């Protein structure tokens, strides 16, 4: 059975804009490998204080079969993608639009 999922993530602790763009490229590759690249938009943001971050959000709900197995797999790959960026911190938020009223 599949479930509709909203995906959003934020990566903070990024040194500068070039590093943020490198992280965004690596995460875009991860999305391609997981076959959700057309569904997730990734952007680089710079705060008013100059802090950089990488943001991602699904454009619309993802239909995922076996989400309870895929979620830890995806989160593990996500963490491995950021493993070389020592200061980077990622927050992944999962939403369940079919349960929202």
XYZ file of C-alpha atoms in Angstrom:
101
model
C 0.000 0.000 0.000
C 1.258 3.476 -0.776
C 0.907 6.635 1.265
C 1.069 10.283 0.257
C 3.987 12.086 1.891
C 5.181 15.686 1.935
C 8.956 16.043 2.219
C 10.731 19.173 3.428
C 14.295 19.600 4.634
C 16.706 22.285 5.767
C 20.488 22.002 5.904
C 22.196 24.597 8.111
C 25.773 25.011 9.282
C 26.935 25.633 5.723
C 30.198 27.574 5.451
C 29.407 29.712 2.414
C 27.404 29.886 -0.813
C 29.811 27.729 -2.877
C 29.553 24.978 -0.259
C 25.757 25.354 -0.213
C 25.647 24.928 -3.995
C 27.861 21.836 -3.718
C 25.527 20.362 -1.095
C 22.494 21.201 -3.241
C 24.091 19.394 -6.193
C 24.800 16.307 -4.081
C 21.227 16.296 -2.777
C 19.875 16.694 -6.318
C 21.860 13.578 -7.255
C 20.338 11.739 -4.281
C 16.856 12.744 -5.469
C 17.692 11.398 -8.952
C 18.915 8.110 -7.482
C 15.699 7.789 -5.466
C 13.586 8.710 -8.534
C 12.022 11.782 -6.917
C 14.136 14.455 -8.624
C 11.211 15.934 -10.544
C 9.147 16.101 -7.383
C 11.512 17.881 -4.958
C 12.699 21.463 -5.420
C 16.077 22.301 -3.863
C 17.216 25.882 -3.327
C 20.100 27.721 -1.703
C 19.217 30.529 0.654
C 21.310 33.244 2.281
C 19.975 34.876 5.454
C 20.373 38.593 6.184
C 23.269 37.739 8.503
C 25.034 35.924 5.644
C 24.340 32.397 6.907
C 23.731 29.945 4.071
C 21.289 27.085 4.037
C 19.980 24.504 1.606
C 16.227 24.024 1.473
C 14.158 21.318 -0.127
C 10.425 20.783 -0.462
C 8.272 18.421 -2.433
C 6.243 20.222 -5.071
C 3.258 18.012 -4.299
C 2.722 14.865 -2.224
C 4.958 11.900 -3.030
C 3.188 8.560 -3.332
C 5.488 6.116 -1.545
C 4.886 2.392 -1.357
C 6.342 0.820 1.797
C 7.106 4.194 3.390
C 7.994 2.604 6.737
C 10.911 0.846 4.990
C 11.871 3.645 2.606
C 11.968 6.452 5.189
C 14.977 5.121 7.205
C 16.720 4.165 3.942
C 16.283 7.691 2.565
C 17.307 9.380 5.834
C 20.449 7.239 5.971
C 21.407 8.169 2.404
C 20.670 11.818 3.188
C 22.990 11.720 6.216
C 25.730 9.993 4.188
C 25.435 12.712 1.531
C 26.242 15.312 4.199
C 28.834 13.240 6.091
C 31.821 15.163 4.665
C 30.388 18.532 5.711
C 31.230 18.382 9.407
C 29.303 21.465 10.537
C 26.185 20.766 8.471
C 23.012 19.930 10.330
C 19.970 18.570 8.557
C 16.359 18.569 9.579
C 13.927 16.443 7.583
C 10.203 16.967 8.045
C 7.661 14.443 6.817
C 4.066 15.491 6.329
C 0.994 13.352 5.843
C -1.409 15.455 3.756
C -4.159 12.822 3.717
C -4.388 13.050 7.514
C -4.652 16.846 7.613
C -8.066 18.365 7.971
